[in-house]
Tab-separated table of C-alpha atoms in Angstrom:
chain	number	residue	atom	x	y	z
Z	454	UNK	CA	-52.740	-83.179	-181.770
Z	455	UNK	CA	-52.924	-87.117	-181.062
Z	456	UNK	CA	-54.268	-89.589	-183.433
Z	457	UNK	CA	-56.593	-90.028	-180.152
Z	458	UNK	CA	-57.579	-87.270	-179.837
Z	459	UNK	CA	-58.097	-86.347	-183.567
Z	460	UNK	CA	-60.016	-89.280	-183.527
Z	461	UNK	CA	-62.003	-88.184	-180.660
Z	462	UNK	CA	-62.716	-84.759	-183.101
Z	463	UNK	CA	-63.864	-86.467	-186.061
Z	464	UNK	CA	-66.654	-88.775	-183.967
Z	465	UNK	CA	-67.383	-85.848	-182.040
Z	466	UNK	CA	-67.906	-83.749	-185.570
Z	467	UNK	CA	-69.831	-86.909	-186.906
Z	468	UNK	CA	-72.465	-87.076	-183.948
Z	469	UNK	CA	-73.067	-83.173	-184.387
Z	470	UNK	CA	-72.770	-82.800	-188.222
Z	471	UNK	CA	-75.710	-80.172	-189.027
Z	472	UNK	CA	-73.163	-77.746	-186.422
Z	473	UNK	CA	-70.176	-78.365	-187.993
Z	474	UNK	CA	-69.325	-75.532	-190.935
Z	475	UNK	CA	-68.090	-76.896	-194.436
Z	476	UNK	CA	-64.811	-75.339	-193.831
Z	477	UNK	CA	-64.232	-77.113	-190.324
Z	478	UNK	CA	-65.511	-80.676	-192.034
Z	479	UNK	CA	-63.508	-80.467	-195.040
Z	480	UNK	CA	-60.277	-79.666	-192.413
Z	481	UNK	CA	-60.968	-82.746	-190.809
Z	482	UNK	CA	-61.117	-84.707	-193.642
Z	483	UNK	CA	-58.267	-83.709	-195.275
Z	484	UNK	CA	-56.689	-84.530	-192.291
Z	485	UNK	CA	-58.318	-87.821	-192.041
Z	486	UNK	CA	-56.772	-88.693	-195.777
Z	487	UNK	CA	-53.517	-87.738	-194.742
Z	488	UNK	CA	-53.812	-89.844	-191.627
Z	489	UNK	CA	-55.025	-93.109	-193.796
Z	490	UNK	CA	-52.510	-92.452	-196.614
Z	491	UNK	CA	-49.480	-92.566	-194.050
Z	492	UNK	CA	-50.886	-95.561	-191.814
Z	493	UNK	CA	-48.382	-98.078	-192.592
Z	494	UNK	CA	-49.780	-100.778	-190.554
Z	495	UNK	CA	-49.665	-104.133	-192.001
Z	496	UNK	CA	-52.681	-106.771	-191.487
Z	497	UNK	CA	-51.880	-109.633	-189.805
Z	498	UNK	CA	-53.478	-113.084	-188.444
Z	499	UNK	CA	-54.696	-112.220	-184.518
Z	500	UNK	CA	-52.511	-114.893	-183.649
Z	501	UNK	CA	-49.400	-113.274	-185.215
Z	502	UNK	CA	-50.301	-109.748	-183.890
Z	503	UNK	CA	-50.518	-111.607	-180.478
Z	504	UNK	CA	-47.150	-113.470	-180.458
Z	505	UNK	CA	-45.391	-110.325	-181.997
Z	506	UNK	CA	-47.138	-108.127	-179.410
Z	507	UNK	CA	-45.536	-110.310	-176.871
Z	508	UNK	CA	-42.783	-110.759	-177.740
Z	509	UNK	CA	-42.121	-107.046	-178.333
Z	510	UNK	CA	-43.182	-106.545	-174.880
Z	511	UNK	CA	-40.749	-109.535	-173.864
Z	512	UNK	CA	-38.027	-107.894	-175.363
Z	513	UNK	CA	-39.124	-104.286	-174.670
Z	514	UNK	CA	-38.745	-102.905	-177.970
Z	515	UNK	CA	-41.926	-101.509	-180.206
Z	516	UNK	CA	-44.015	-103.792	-182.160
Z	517	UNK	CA	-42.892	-102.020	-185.404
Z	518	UNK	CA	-39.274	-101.981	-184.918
Z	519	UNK	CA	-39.448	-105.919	-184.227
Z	520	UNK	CA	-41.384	-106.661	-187.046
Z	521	UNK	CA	-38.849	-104.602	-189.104
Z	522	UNK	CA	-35.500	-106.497	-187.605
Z	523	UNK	CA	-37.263	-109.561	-188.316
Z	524	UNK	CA	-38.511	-108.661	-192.395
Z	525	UNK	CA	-34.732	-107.759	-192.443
Z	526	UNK	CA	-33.235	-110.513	-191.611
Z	527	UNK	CA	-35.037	-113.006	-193.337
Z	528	UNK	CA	-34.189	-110.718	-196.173
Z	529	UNK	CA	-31.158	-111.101	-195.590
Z	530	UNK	CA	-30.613	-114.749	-194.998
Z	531	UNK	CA	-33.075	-115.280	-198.225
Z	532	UNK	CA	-30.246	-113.637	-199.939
Z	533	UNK	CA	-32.719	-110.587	-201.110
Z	534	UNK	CA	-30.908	-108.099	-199.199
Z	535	UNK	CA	-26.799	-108.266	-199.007
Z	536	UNK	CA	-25.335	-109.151	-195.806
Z	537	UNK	CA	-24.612	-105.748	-193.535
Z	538	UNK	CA	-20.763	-104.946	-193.280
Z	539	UNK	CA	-20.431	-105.023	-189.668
Z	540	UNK	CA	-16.698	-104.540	-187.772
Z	541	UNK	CA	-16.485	-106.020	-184.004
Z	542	UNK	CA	-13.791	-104.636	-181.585
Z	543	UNK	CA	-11.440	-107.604	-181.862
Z	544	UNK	CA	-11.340	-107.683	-185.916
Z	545	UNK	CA	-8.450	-106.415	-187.556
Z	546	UNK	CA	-8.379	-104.475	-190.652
Z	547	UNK	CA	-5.153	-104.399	-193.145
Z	548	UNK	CA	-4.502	-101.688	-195.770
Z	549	UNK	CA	-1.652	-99.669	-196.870
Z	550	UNK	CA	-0.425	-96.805	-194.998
């Protein structure tokens, strides 16, 4: 099921509570806990959401993803993450053997 739609279920179950059996509301809010304990959504200033949103869409990647690249690598240049080992195609690598 979609958040949507669960969403949809839980208004629907709130506008007709006196029909709903214990058993079906305490389903729905169990599921409603689980739902708010893994929303990982971070607040942030409408104007920030709006450039991010944009820019997402700009780039055509997903809000989240962007925000993560960008956390990362101000982590990184802030020196709070190491730099990422990364090998091109034209570097050469020397060992033994």
């Amino acid at each position: 099921m979609s958040r949507h739609q669960f969403v949809h279920e839980l208004e629907s179950t709130a506008d007709h509570i006196a029909d709903a059996s214990r058993a079906d509301l305490q389903v729905l809010l169990r599921r409603a806990a689980l739902l708010i304990r893994n929303a990982g959504g971070v607040c942030l200033d409408p104007r920030t959401d709006d450039a991010l949103t944009s820019l997402a869409a700009e780039m055509g990647t997903a809000k989240p993803d962007l925000v993560e690249t960008i956390v990362g690598e101000w982590l990184v240049a802030n020196a709070y993450l190491p730099v990422p080992r990364q090998l091109d195609e034209e570097s050469t690598v020397d060992g033994n053997g």
